[in-house]
GROMACS .gro file of C-alpha atoms in nm:
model
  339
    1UNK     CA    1 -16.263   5.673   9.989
    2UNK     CA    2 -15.895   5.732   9.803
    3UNK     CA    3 -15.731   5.405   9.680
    4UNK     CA    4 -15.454   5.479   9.964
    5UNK     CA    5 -15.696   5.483  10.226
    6UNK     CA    6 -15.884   5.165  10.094
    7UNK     CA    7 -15.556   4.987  10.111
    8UNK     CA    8 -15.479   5.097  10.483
    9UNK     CA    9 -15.820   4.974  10.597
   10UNK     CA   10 -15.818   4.678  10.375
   11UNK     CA   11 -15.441   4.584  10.571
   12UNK     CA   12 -15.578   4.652  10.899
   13UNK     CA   13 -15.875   4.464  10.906
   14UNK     CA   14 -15.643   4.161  10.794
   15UNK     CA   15 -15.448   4.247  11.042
   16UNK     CA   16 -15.709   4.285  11.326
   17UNK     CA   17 -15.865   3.926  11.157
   18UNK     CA   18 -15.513   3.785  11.211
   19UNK     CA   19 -15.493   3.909  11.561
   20UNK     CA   20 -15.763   3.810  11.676
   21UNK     CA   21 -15.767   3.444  11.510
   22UNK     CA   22 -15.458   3.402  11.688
   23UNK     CA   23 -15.551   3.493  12.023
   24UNK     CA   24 -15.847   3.273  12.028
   25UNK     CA   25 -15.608   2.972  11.889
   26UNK     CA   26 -15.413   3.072  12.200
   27UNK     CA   27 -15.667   3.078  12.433
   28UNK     CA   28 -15.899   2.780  12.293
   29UNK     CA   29 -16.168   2.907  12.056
   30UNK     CA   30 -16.386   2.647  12.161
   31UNK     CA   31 -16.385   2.699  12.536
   32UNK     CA   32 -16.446   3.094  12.452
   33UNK     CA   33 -16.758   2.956  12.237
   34UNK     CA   34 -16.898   2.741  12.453
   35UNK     CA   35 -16.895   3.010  12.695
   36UNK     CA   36 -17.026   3.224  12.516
   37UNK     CA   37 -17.337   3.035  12.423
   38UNK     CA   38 -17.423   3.015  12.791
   39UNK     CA   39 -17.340   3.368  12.880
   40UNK     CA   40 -17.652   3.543  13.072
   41UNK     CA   41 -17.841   3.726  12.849
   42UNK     CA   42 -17.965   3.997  13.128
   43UNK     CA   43 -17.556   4.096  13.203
   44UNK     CA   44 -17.486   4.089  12.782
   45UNK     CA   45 -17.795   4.355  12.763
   46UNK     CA   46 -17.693   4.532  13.084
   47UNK     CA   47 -17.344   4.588  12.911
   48UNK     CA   48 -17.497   4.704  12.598
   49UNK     CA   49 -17.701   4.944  12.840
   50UNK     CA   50 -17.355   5.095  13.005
   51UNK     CA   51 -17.213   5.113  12.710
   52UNK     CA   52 -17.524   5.337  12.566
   53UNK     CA   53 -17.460   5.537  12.842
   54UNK     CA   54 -17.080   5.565  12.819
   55UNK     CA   55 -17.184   5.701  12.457
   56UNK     CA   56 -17.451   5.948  12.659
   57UNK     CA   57 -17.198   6.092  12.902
   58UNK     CA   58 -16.941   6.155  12.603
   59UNK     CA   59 -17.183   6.288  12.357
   60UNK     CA   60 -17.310   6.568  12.624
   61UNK     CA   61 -16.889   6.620  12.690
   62UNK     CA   62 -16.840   6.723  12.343
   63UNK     CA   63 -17.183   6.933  12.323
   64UNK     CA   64 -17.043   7.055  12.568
   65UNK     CA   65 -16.720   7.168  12.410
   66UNK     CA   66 -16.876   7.282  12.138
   67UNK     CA   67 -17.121   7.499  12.339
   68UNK     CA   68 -16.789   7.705  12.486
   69UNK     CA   69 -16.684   7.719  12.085
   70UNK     CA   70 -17.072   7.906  12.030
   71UNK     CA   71 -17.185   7.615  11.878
   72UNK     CA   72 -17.485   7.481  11.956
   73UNK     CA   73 -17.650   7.132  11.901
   74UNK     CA   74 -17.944   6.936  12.064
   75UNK     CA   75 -17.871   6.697  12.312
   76UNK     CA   76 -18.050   6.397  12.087
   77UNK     CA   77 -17.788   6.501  11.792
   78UNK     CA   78 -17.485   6.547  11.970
   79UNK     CA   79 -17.541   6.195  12.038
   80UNK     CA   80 -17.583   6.064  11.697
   81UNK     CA   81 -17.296   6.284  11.627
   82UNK     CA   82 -17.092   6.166  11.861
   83UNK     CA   83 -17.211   5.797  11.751
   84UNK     CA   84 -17.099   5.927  11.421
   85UNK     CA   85 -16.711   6.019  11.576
   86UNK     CA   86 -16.680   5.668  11.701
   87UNK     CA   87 -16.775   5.484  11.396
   88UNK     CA   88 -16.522   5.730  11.224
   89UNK     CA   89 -16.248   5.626  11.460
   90UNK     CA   90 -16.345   5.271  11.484
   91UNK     CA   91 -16.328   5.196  11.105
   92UNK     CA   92 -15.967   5.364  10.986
   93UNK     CA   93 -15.690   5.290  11.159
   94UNK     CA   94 -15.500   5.445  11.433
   95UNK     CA   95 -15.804   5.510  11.601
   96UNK     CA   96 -15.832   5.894  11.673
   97UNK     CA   97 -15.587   6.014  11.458
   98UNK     CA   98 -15.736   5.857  11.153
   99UNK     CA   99 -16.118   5.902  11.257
  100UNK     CA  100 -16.063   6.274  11.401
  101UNK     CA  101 -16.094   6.488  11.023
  102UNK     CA  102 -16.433   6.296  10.941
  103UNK     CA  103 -16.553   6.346  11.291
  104UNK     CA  104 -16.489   6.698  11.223
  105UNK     CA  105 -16.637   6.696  10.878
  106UNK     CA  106 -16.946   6.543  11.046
  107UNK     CA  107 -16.988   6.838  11.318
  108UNK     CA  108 -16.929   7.087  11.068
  109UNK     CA  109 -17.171   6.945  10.855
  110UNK     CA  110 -17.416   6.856  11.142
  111UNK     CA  111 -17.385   7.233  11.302
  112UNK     CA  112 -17.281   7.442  11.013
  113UNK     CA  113 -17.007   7.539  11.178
  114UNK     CA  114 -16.637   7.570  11.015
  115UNK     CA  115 -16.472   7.230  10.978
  116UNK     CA  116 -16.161   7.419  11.211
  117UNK     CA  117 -16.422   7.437  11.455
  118UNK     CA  118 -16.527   7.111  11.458
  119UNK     CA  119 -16.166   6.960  11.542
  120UNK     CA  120 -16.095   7.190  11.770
  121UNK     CA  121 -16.385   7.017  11.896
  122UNK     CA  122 -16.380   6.638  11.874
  123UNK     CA  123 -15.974   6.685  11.904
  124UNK     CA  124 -16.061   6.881  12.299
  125UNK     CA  125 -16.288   6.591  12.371
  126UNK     CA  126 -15.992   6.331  12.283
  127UNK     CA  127 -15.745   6.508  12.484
  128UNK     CA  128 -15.971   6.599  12.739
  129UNK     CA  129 -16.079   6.226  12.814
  130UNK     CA  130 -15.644   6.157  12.939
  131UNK     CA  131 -15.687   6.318  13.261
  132UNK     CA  132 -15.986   6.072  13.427
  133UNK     CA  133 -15.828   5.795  13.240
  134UNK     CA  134 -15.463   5.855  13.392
  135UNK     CA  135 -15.643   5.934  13.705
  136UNK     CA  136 -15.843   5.594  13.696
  137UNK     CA  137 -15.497   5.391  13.621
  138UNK     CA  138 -15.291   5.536  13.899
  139UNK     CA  139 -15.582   5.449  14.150
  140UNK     CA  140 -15.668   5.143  14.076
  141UNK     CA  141 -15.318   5.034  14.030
  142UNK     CA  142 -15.206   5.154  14.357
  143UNK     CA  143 -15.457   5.010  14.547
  144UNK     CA  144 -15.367   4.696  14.353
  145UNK     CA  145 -15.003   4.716  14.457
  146UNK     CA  146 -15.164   4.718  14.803
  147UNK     CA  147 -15.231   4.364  14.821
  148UNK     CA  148 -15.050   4.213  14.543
  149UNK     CA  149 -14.743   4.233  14.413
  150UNK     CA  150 -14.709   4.471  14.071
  151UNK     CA  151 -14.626   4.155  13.802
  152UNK     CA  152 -14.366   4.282  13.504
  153UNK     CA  153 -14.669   4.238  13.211
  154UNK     CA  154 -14.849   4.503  13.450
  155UNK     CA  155 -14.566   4.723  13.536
  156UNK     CA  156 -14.475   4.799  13.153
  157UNK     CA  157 -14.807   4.858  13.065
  158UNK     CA  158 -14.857   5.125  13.343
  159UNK     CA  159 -14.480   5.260  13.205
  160UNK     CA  160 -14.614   5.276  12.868
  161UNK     CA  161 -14.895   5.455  12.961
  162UNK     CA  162 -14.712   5.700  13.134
  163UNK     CA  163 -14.453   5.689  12.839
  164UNK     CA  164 -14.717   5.774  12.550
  165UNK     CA  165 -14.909   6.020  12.734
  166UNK     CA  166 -14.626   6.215  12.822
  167UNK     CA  167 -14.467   6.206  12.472
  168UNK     CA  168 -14.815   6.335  12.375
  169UNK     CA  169 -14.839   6.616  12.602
  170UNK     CA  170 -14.507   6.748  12.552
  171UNK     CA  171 -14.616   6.712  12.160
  172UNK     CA  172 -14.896   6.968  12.228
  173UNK     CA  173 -14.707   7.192  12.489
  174UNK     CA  174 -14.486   7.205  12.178
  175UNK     CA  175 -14.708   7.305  11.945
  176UNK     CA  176 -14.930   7.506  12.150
  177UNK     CA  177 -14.577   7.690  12.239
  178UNK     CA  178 -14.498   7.739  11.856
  179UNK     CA  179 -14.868   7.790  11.717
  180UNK     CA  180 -14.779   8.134  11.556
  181UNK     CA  181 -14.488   8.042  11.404
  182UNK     CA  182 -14.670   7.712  11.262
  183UNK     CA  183 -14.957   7.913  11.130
  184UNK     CA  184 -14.711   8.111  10.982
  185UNK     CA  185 -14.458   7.882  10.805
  186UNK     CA  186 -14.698   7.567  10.804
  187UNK     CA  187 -14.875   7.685  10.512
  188UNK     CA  188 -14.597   7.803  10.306
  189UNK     CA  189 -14.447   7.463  10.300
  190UNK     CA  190 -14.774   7.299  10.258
  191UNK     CA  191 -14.967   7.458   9.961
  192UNK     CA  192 -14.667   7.500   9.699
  193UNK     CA  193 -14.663   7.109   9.763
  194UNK     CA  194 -15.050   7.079   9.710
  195UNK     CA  195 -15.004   7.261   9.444
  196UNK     CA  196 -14.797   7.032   9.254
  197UNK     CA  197 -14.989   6.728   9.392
  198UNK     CA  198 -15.292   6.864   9.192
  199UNK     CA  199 -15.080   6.920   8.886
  200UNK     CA  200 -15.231   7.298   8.930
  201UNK     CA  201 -15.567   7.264   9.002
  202UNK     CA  202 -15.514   7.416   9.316
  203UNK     CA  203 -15.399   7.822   9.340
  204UNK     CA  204 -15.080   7.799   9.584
  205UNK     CA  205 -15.129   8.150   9.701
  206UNK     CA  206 -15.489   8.088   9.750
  207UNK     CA  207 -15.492   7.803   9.944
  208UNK     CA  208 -15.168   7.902  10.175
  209UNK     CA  209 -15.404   8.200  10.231
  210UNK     CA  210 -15.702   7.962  10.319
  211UNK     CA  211 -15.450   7.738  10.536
  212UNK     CA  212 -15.321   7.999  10.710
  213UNK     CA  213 -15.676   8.114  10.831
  214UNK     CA  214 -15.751   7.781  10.929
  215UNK     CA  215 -15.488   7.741  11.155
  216UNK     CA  216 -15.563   8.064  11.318
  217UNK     CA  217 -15.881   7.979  11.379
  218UNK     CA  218 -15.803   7.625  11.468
  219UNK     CA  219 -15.575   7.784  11.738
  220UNK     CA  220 -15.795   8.042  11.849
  221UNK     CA  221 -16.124   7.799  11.923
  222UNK     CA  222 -15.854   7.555  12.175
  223UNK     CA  223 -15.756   7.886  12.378
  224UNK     CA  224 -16.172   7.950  12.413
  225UNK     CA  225 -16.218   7.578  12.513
  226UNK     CA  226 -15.869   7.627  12.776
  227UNK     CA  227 -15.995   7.905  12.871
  228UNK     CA  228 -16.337   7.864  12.994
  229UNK     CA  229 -16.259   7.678  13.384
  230UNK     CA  230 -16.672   7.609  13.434
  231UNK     CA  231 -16.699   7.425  13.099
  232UNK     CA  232 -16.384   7.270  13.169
  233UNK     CA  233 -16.449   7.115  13.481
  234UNK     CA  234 -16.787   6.986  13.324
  235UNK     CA  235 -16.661   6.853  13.057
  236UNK     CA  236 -16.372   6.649  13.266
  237UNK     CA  237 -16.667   6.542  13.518
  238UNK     CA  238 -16.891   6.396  13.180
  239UNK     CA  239 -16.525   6.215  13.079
  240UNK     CA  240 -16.544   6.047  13.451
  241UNK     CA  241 -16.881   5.950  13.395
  242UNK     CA  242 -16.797   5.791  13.093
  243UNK     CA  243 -16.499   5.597  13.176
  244UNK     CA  244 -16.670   5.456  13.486
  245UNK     CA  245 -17.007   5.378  13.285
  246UNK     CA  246 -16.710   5.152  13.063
  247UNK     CA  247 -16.596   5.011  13.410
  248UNK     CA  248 -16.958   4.918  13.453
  249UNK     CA  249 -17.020   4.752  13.144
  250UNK     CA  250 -16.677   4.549  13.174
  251UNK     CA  251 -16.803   4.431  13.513
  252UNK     CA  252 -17.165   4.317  13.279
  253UNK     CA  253 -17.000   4.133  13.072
  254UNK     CA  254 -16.784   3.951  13.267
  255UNK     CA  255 -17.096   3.861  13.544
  256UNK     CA  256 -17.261   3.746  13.183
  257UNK     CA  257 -16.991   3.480  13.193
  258UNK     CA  258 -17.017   3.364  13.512
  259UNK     CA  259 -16.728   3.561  13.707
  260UNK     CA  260 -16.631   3.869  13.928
  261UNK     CA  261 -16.372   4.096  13.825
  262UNK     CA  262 -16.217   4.328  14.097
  263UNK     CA  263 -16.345   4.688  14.049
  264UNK     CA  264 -15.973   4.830  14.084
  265UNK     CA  265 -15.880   4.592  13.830
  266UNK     CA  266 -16.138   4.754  13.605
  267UNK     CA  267 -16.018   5.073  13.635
  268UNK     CA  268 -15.650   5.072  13.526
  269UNK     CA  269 -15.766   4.796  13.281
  270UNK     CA  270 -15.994   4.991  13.045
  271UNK     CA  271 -15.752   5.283  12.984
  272UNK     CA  272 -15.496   5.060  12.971
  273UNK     CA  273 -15.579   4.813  12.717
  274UNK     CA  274 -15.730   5.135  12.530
  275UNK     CA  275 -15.373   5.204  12.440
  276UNK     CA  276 -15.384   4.921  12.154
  277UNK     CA  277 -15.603   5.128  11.988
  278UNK     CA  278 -15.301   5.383  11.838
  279UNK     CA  279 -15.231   5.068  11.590
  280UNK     CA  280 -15.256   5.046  11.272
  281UNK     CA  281 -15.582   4.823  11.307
  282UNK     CA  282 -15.926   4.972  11.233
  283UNK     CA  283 -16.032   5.106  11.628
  284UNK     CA  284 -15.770   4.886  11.737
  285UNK     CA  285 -15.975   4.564  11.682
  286UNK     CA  286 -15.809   4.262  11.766
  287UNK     CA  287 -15.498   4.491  11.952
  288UNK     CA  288 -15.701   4.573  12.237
  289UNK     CA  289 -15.894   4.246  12.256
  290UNK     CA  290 -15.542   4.122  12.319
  291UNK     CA  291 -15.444   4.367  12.536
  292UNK     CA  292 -15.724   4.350  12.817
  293UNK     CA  293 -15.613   3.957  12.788
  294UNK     CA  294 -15.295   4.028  12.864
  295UNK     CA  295 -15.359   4.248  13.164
  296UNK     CA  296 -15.647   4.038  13.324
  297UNK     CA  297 -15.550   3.708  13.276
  298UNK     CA  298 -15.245   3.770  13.525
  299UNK     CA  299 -15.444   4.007  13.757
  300UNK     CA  300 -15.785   3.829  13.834
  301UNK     CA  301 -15.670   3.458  13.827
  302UNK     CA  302 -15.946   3.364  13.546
  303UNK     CA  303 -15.926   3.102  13.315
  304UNK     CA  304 -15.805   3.297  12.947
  305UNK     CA  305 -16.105   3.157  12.762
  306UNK     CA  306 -16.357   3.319  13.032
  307UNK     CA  307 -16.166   3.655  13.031
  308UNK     CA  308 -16.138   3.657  12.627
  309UNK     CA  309 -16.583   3.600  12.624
  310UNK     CA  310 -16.599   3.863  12.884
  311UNK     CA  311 -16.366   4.101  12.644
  312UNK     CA  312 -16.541   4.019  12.358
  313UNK     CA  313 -16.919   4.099  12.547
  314UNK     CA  314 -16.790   4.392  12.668
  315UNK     CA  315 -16.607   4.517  12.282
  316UNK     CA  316 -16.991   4.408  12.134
  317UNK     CA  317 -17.108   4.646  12.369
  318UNK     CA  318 -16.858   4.926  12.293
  319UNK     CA  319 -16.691   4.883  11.960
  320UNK     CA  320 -16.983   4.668  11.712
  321UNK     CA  321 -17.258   4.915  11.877
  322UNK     CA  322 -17.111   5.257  11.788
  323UNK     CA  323 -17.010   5.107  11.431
  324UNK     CA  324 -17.370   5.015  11.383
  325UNK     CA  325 -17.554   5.326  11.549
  326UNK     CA  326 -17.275   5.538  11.408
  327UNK     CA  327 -17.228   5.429  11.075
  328UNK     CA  328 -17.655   5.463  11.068
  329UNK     CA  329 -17.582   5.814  11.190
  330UNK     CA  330 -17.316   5.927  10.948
  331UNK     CA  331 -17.514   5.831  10.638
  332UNK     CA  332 -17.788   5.987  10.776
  333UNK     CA  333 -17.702   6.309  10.889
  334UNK     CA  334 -17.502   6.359  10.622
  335UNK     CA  335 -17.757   6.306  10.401
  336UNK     CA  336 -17.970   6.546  10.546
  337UNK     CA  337 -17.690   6.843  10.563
  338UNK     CA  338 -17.633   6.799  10.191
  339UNK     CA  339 -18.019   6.833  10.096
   0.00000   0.00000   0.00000
């Protein structure tokens, strides 16, 4: 790991340590103890089990993918692979956009297929998962508004939602609108650059060759993933299936504390608080501990502590699992692509 990005993740998980030593000042780290020492131990394995399967149903989405790409992968490794992609984005910061290149590296590794390929890939899975999850928010909060009224905390985060996502799709209808002339002028600005930056150890004809070939073929494998309407629709049924097996496992962990939790709150409350995880933090830890606070402590009428154990069952489940299965699975599949 470069000295740069040691210092980013060093500064984040301060950060995320601050964050989250803060909110459990806040909401009394005693109380969110003592209820966790008495939380059932049935619901805490029962939201472990959703969130295995939330893992499952995203795994299969991006084998998937990568099946429409001609790439193909057994159903047992795209989920260690997958595994592997989560650990990536949950330990450098700004979740997908900083775990997204070594989630690549890992698939082209894993597959032997270009590293191009492989973000095409994993980056089709990460825009792929918006739709449910803006489709999950606007249902569950209009039945909300449907017998309460919308509170201002609740409003903004449903604006900023709709804020970000847009900003992000009118990114990529940018992009995707200007793709030849990036792959085109992209790599002429790029490689004299490198060039220097390696103090000319690097060719800059050579490698705004090799950059320019990448980007075609970068370009090229999204249009076959766009393109392909059976896939498609597969692939944004398996991001459902996900999302809800998270709903699930939210609605564990919060019956291992002792309480119910509306199911429409669930739904506009995972993608929601998901948001938090674009910060600088590693996977957003601490942020989006914080955020599902925020949201449920005015929407469900629990006490904070109870609602900050739930969180925390439910981020074991979903954030310390995947580092642990996934950081297993990185070392060890990249092991065995090197030999």
């Amino acid at each position: 790991m470069a000295d740069g990005n040691r210092r980013a993740l060093l500064l984040g998980s301060i950060a995320a340590a601050a964050v989250l030593g803060i909110l459990l000042y806040l909401v009394g780290a005693g109380e969110v103890v003592d209820t966790l020492r008495s939380a059932d131990p049935t619901f805490v394995a029962a939201t472990v089990g959703f969130a295995l399967c939330w893992l499952a149903a995203w795994s299969l989405m991006l084998r998937t993918v990568l099946g429409s790409l001609d790439v193909s992968i057994p159903v047992v490794t795209s989920f260690f692979v997958y595994a592997g992609a989560v650990f990536a984005n949950n330990v450098t910061p700004f979740g997908q956009a900083g775990g997204e290149p070594v989630a690549a590296l890992l698939i082209s590794k894993v597959s032997d297929c270009r590293y191009e390929t492989g973000l095409a890939g994993i980056a089709s899975v990460d825009v792929l998962n918006v739709i449910p999850s803006l489709s999950l928010v606007f249902v569950g909060v209009g039945y909300y508004a449907t017998i309460a009224a919308v509170g201002e905390r609740l409003e903004t985060a449903v604006t900023s939602a709709v804020v970000l996502v847009g900003g992000i799709v009118v990114a990529i209808a940018v992009v995707w609108r200007y793709r030849e002339t990036l792959s085109d002028r992209v790599p002429g600005i790029v490689a004299p650059w490198v060039g220097r930056l390696g103090r000319g150890r690097y060719d800059a004809a050579s490698l705004e060759s090799d950059l320019a070939g990448r980007l075609d073929r970068f370009f090229a494998d999204i249009e076959r993933v766009g393109t392909n309407r059976l896939r498609l629709s597969a692939v944004v049924g398996l991001s459902l299936l996900g999302w809800l097996a998270q709903a699930v496992a939210l609605t564990a962990a919060f019956a291992a504390v002792g309480h119910a939790i509306p199911p429409y709150v669930v739904l506009f409350a995972i993608p929601l608080a998901n948001l938090a995880g674009a910060t600088p933090m590693p996977g957003g830890l601490g942020g989006i501990e914080a955020a599902y606070v925020a949201l449920l402590v005015p929407t469900t009428g629990i006490e904070a502590s109870a609602i900050t154990a739930a969180v925390l069952v439910f981020r074991g489940g979903t954030y310390w699992v995947p580092v642990v299965i996934g950081g297993i699975a990185t070392s060890t599949l990249g092991v065995r692509a090197v030999r």
